PDB file of C-alpha atoms and ligand atoms in Angstrom:
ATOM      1  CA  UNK A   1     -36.140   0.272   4.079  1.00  0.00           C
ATOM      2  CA  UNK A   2     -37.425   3.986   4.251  1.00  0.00           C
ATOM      3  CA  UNK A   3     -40.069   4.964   1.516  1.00  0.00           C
ATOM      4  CA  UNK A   4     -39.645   8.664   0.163  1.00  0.00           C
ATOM      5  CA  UNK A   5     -42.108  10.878  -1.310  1.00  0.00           C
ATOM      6  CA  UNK A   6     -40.840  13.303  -3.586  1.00  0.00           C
ATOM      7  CA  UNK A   7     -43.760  15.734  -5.553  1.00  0.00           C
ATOM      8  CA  UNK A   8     -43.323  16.939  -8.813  1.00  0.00           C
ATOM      9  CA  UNK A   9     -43.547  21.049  -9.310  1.00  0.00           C
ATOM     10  CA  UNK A  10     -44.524  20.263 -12.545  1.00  0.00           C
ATOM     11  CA  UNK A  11     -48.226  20.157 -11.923  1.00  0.00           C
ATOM     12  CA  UNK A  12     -47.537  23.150  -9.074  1.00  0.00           C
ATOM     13  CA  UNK A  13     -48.358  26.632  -9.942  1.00  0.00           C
ATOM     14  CA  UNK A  14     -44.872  27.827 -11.604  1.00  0.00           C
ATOM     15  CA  UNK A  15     -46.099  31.757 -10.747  1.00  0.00           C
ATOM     16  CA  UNK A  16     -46.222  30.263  -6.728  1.00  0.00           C
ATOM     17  CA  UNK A  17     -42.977  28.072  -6.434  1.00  0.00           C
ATOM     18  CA  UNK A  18     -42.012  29.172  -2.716  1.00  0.00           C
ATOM     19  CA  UNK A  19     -45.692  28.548  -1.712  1.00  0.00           C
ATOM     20  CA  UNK A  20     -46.123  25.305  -3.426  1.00  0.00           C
ATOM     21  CA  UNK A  21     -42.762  24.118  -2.045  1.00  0.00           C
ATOM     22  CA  UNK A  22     -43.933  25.048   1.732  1.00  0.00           C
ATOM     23  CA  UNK A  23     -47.958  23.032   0.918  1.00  0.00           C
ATOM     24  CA  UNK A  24     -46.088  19.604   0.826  1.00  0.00           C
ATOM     25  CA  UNK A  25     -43.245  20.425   3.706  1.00  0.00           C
ATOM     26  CA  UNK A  26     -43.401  16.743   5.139  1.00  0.00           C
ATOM     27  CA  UNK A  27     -42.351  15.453   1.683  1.00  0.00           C
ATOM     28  CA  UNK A  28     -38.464  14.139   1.768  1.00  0.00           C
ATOM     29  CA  UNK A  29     -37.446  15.921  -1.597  1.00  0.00           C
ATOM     30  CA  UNK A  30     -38.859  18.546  -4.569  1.00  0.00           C
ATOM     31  CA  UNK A  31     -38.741  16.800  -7.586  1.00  0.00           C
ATOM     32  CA  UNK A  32     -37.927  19.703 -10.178  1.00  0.00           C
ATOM     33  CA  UNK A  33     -38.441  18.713 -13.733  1.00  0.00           C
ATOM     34  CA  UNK A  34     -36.047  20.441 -16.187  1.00  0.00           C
ATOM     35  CA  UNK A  35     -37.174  19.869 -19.655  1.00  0.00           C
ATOM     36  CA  UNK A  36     -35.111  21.669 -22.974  1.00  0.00           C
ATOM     37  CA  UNK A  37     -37.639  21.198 -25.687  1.00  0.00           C
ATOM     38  CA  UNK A  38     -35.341  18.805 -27.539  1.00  0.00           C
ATOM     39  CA  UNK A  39     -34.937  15.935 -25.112  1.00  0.00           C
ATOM     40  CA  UNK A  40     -38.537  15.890 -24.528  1.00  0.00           C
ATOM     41  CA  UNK A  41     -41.355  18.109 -26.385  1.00  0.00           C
ATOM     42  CA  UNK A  42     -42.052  20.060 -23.384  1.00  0.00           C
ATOM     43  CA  UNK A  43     -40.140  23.116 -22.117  1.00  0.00           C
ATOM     44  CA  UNK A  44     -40.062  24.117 -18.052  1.00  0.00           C
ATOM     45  CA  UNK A  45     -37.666  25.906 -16.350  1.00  0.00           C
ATOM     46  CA  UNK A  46     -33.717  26.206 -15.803  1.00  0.00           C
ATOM     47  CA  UNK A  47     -30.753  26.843 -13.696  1.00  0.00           C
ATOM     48  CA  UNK A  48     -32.188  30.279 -11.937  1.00  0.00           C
ATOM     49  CA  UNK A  49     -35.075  29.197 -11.124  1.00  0.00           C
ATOM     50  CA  UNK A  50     -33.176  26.177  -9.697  1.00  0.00           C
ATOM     51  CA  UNK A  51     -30.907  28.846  -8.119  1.00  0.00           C
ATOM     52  CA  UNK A  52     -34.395  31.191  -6.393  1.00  0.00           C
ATOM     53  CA  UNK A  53     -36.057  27.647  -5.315  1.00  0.00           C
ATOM     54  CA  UNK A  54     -32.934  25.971  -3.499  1.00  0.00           C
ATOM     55  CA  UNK A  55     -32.943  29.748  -1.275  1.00  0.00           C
ATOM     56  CA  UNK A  56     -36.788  29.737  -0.831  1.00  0.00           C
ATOM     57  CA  UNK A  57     -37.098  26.032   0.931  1.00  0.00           C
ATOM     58  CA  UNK A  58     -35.384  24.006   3.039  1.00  0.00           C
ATOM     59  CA  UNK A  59     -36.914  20.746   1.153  1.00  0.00           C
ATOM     60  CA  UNK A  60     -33.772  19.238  -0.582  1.00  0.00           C
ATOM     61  CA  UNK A  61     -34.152  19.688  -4.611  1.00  0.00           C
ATOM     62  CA  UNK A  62     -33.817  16.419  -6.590  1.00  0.00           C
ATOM     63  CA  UNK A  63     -33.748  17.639 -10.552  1.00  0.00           C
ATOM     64  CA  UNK A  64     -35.117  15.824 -13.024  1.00  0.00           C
ATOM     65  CA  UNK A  65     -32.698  16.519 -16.545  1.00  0.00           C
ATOM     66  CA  UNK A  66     -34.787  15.674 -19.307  1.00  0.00           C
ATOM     67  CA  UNK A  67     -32.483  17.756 -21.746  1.00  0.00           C
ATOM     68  CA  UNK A  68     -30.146  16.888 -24.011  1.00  0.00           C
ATOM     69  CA  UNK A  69     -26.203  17.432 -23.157  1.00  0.00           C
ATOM     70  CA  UNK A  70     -26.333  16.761 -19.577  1.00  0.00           C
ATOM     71  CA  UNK A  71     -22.704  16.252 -19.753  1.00  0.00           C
ATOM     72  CA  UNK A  72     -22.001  19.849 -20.393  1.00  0.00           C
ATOM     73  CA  UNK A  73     -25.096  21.265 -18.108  1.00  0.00           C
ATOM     74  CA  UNK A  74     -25.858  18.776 -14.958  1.00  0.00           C
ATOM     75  CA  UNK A  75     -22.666  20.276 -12.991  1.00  0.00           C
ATOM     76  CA  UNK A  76     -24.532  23.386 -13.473  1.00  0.00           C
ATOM     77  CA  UNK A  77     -27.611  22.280 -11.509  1.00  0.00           C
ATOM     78  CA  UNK A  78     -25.369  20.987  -8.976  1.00  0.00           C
ATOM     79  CA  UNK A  79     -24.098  24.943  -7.967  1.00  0.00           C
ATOM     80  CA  UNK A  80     -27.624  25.957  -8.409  1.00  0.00           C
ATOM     81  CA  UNK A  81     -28.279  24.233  -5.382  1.00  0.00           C
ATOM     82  CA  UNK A  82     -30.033  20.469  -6.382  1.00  0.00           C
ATOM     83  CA  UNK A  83     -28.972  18.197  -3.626  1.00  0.00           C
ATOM     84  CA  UNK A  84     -29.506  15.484  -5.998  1.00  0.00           C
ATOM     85  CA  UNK A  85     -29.306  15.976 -10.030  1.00  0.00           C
ATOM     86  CA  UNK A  86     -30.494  12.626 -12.166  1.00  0.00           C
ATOM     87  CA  UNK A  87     -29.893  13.007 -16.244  1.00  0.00           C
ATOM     88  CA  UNK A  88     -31.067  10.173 -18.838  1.00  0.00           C
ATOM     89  CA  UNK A  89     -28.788   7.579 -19.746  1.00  0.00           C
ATOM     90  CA  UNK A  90     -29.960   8.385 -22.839  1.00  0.00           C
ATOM     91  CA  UNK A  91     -28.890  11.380 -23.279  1.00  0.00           C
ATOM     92  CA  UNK A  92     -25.246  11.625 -21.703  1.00  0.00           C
ATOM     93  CA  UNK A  93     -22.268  11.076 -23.451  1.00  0.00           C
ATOM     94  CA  UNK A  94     -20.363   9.474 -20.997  1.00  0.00           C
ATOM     95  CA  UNK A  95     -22.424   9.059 -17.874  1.00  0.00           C
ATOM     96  CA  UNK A  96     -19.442   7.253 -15.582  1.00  0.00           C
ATOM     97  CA  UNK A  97     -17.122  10.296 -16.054  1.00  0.00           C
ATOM     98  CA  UNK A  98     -20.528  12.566 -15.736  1.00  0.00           C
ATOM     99  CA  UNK A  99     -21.724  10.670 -12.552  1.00  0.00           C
ATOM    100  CA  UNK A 100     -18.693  11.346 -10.997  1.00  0.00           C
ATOM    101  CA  UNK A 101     -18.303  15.096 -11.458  1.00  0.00           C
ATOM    102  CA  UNK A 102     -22.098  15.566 -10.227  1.00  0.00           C
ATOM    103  CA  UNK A 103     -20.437  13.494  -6.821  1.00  0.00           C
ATOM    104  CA  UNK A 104     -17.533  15.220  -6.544  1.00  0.00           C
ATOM    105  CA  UNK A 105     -19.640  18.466  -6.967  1.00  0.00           C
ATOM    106  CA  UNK A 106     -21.655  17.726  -3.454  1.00  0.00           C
ATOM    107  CA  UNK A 107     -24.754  16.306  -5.004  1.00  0.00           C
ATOM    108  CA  UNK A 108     -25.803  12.606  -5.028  1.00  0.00           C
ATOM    109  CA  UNK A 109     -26.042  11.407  -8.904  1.00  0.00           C
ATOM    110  CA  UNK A 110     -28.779   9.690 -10.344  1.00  0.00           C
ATOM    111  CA  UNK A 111     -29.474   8.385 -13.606  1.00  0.00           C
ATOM    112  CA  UNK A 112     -33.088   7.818 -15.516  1.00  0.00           C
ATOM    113  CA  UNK A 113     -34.243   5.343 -18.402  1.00  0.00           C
ATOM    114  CA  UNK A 114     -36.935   6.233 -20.844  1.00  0.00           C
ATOM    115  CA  UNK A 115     -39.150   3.226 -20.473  1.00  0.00           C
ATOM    116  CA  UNK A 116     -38.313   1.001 -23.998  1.00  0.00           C
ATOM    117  CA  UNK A 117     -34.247   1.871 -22.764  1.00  0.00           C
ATOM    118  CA  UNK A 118     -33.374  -1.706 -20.920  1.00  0.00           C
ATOM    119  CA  UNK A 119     -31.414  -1.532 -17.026  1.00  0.00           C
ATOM    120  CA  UNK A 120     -29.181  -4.689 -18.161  1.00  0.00           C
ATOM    121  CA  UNK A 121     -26.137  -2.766 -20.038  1.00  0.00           C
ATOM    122  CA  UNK A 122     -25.820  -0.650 -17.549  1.00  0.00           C
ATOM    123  CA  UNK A 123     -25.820  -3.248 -14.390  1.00  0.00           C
ATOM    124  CA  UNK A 124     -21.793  -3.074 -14.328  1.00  0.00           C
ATOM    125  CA  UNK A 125     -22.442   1.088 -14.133  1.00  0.00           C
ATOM    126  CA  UNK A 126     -24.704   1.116 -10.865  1.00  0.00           C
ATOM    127  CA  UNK A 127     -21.886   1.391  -8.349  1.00  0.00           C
ATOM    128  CA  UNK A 128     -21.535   5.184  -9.224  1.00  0.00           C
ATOM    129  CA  UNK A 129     -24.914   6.149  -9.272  1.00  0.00           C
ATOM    130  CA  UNK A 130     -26.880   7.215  -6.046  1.00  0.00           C
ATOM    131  CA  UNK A 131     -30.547   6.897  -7.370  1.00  0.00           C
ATOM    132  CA  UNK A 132     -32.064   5.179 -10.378  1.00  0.00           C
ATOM    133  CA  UNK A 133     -35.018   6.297 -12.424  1.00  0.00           C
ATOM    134  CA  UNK A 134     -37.516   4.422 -13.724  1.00  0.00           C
ATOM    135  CA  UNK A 135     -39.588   5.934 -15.714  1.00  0.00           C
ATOM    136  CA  UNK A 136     -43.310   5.176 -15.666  1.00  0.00           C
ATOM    137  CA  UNK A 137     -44.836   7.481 -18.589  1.00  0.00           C
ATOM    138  CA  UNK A 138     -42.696   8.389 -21.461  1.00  0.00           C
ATOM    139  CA  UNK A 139     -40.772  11.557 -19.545  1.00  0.00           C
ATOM    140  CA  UNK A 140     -42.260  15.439 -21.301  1.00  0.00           C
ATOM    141  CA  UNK A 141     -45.537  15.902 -19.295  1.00  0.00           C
ATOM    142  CA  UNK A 142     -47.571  15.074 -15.590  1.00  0.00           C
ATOM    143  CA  UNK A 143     -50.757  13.687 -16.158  1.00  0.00           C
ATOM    144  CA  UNK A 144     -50.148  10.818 -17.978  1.00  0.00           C
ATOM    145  CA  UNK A 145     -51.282   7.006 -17.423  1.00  0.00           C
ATOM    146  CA  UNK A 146     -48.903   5.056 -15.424  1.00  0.00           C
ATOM    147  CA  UNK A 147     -47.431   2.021 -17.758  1.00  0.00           C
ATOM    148  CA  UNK A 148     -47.802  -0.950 -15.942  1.00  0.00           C
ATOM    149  CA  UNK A 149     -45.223  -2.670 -18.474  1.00  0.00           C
ATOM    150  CA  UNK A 150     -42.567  -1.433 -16.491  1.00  0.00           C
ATOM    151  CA  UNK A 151     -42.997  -3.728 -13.248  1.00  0.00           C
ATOM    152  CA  UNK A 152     -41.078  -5.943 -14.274  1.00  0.00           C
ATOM    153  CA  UNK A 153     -38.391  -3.892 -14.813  1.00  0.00           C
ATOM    154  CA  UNK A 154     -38.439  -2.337 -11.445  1.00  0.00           C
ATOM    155  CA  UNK A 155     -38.748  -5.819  -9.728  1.00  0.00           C
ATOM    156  CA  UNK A 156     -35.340  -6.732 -12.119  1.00  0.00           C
ATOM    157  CA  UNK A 157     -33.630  -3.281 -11.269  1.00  0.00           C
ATOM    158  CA  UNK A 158     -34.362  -4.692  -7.420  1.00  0.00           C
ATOM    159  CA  UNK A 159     -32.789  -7.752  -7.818  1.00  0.00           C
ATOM    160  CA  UNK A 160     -29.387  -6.079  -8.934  1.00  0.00           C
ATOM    161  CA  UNK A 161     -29.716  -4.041  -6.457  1.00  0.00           C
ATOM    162  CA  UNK A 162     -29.392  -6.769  -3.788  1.00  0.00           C
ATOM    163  CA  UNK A 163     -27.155  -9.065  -5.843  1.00  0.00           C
ATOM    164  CA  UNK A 164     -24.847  -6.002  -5.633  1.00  0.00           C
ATOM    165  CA  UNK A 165     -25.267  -5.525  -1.811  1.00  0.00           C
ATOM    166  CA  UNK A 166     -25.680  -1.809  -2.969  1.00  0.00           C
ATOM    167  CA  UNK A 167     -26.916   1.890  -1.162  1.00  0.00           C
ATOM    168  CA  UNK A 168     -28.788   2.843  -4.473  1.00  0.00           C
ATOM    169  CA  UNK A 169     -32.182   4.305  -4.355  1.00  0.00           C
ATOM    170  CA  UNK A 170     -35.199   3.249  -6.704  1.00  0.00           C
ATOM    171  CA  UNK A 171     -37.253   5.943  -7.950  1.00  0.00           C
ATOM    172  CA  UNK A 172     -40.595   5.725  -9.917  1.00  0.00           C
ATOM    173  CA  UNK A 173     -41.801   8.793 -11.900  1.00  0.00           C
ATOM    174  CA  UNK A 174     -44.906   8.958 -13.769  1.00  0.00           C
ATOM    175  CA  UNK A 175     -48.331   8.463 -13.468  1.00  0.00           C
ATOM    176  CA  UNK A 176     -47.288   7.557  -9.278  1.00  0.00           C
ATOM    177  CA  UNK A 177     -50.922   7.927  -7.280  1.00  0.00           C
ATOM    178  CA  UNK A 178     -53.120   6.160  -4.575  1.00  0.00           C
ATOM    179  CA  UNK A 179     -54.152   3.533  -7.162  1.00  0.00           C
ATOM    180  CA  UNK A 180     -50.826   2.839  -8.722  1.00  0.00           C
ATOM    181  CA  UNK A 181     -47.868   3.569  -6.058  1.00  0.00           C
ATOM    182  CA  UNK A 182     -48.411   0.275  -4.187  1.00  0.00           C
ATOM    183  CA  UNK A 183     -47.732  -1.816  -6.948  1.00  0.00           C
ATOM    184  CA  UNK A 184     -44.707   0.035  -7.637  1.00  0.00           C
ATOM    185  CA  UNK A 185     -43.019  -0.224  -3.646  1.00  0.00           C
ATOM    186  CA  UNK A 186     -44.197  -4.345  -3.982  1.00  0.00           C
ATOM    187  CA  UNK A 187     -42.163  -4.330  -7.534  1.00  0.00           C
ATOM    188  CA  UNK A 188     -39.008  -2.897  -5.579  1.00  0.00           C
ATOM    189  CA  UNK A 189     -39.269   1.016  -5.756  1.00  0.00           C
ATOM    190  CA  UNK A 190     -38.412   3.258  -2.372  1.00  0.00           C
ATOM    191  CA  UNK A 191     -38.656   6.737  -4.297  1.00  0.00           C
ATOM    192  CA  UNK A 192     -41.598   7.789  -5.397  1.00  0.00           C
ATOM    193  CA  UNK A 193     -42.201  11.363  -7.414  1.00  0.00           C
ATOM    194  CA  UNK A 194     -45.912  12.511  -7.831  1.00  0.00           C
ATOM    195  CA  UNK A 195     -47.169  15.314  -9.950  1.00  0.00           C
ATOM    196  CA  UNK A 196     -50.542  15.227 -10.338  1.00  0.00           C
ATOM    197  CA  UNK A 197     -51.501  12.955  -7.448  1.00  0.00           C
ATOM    198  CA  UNK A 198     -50.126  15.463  -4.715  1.00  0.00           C
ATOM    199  CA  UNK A 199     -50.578  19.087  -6.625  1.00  0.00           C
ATOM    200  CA  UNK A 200     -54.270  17.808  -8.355  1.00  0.00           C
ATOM    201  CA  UNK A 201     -55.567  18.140  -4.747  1.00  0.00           C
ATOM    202  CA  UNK A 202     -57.068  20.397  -2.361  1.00  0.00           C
ATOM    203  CA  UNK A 203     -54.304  19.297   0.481  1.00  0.00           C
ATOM    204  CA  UNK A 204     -50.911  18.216  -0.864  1.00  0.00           C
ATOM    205  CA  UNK A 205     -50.011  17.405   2.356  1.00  0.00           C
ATOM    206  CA  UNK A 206     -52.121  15.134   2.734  1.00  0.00           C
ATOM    207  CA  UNK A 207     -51.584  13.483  -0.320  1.00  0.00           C
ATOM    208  CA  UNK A 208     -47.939  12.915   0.541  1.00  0.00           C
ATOM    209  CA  UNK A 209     -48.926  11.203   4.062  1.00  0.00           C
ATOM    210  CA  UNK A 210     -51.477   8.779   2.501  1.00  0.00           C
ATOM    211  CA  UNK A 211     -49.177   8.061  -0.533  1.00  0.00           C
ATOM    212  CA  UNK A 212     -45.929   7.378   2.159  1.00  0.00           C
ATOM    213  CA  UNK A 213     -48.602   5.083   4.123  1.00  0.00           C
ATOM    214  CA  UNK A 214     -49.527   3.146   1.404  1.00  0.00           C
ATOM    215  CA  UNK A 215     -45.633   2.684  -0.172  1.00  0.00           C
ATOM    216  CA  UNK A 216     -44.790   2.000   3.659  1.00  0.00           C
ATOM    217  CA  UNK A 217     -47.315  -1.067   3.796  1.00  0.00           C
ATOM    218  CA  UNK A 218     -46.700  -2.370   0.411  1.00  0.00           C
ATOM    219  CA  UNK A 219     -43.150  -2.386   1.289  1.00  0.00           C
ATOM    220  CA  UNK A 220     -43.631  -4.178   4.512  1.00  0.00           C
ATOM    221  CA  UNK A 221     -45.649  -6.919   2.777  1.00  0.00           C
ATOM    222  CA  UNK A 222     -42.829  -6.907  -0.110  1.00  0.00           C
ATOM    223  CA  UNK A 223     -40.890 -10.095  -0.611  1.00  0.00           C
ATOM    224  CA  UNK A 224     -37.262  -7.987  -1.468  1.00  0.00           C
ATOM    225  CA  UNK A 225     -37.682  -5.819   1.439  1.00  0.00           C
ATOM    226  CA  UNK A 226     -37.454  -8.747   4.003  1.00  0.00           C
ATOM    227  CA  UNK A 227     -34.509  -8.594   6.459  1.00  0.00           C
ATOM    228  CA  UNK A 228     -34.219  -4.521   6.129  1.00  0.00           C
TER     229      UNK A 228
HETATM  230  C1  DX5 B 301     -42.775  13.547 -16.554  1.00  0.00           C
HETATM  231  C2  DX5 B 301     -42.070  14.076 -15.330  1.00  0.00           C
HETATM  232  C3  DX5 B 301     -42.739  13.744 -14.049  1.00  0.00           C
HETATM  233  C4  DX5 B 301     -44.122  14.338 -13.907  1.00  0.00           C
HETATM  234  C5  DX5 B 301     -44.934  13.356 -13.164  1.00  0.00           C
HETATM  235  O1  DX5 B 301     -41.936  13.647 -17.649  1.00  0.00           O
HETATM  236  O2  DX5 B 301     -40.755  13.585 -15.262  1.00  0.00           O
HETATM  237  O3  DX5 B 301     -41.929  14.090 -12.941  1.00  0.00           O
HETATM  238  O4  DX5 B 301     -44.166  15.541 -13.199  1.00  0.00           O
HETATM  239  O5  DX5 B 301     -46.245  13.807 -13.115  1.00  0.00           O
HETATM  240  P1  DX5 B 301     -47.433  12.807 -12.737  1.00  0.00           P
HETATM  241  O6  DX5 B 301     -47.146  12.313 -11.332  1.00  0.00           O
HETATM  242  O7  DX5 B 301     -48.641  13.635 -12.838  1.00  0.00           O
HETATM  243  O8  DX5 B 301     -47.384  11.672 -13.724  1.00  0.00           O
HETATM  244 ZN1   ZN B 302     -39.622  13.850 -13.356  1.00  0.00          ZN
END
């Protein structure tokens, strides 16, 4: 089971994208959060920046929707470059038929739930997703306290996962550091995004490493990763 480590531009310097991308080069993908100021009450940054950032590194982009109408604008994000584009399941109008455009587009397709929206109605949906996120914070801003309320839906969303027998990555997002991330790889997650935790400090690099050695020993230890 191999643990990823994705940071969050959010809490990078938006007027030093290239250089923030190249201080956390042994991370496995730049989370990019794309927020519309209707979705969430925060507003970031859009397809052209997408478009300057997927030229400038050689980290794979993973893009974080939190906008409304994903249906009509994921694709979008898919040309810009993201190797992997997730939008909320609470947002899209018809997320089979929008899953499968983002695939047939070249980019793996993930989907994210706010944390009160439950995994069980969509359990018959999972075979055409790549990556599910879990949110940890209510999505709209880094910083924020990790909600330990949602364990128990990770460790659920884990369980489906192997009932299924399927390839679908588990990402975490919000409020993912040192203190919190082990708790999250024991509950079931294997992709972790971190804002704050790896842009807050003086070596990003170095955050990624110790946060990939502590998800990588959690995981070991974890009862649902036994036998990969
Ligand atoms: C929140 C974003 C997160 C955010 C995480 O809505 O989706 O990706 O950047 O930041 P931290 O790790 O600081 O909670
Ligand atoms: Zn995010």
């Amino acid at each position: 089971m191999t643990v990823q480590i994705n940071p969050s531009i959010l809490s990078a310097d938006f007027a030093r994208l290239a250089d923030e991308a190249q201080a956390v080069k042994g991370a496995d993908w730049l989370h990019v959060d794309v927020m519309d100021n209707h979705f969430v009450p925060n507003l970031t940054l859009g397809v052209p920046i997408v478009e300057s950032l997927s030229r400038a590194t050689s980290t794979p982009l993973d893009c974080h929707l939190m906008i409304e109408d994903p249906d009509r604008w994921a694709p979008q994000y898919v040309e810009a470059g993201a190797g992997s584009v997730t939008f909320h399941a609470e947002a899209a109008a018809a997320p089979v038929r929008l899953a499968r455009e983002i695939r047939a587009k070249g980019a793996r397709a993930s989907m994210a739930l706010k944390p009160a929206t439950p995994i069980e109605p969509y359990e018959d949906l999972l075979p055409e997703l790549d990556m599910l996120l879990i949110m940890t914070v209510e999505p709209g801003f880094g910083g924020q306290k990790f909600l330990d309320i949602m364990l128990p839906k990770i460790r659920r969303t884990r369980e489906l996962i192997s009932r299924h027998g399927l390839e679908l990555w588990l990402q975490v997002d919000g409020g993912v550091s040192a203190e919190t991330i082990e708790r999250c790889a024991e509950a079931g997650a294997d992709v972790f995004v971190a804002g704050s935790a790896v842009y807050g400090t003086d070596d990003p690099a170095a955050a990624v490493r110790s946060l990939r050695e502590l998800a990588e020993t959690a995981t070991t230890a974890a009862p649902w990763a036994c036998g990969h």
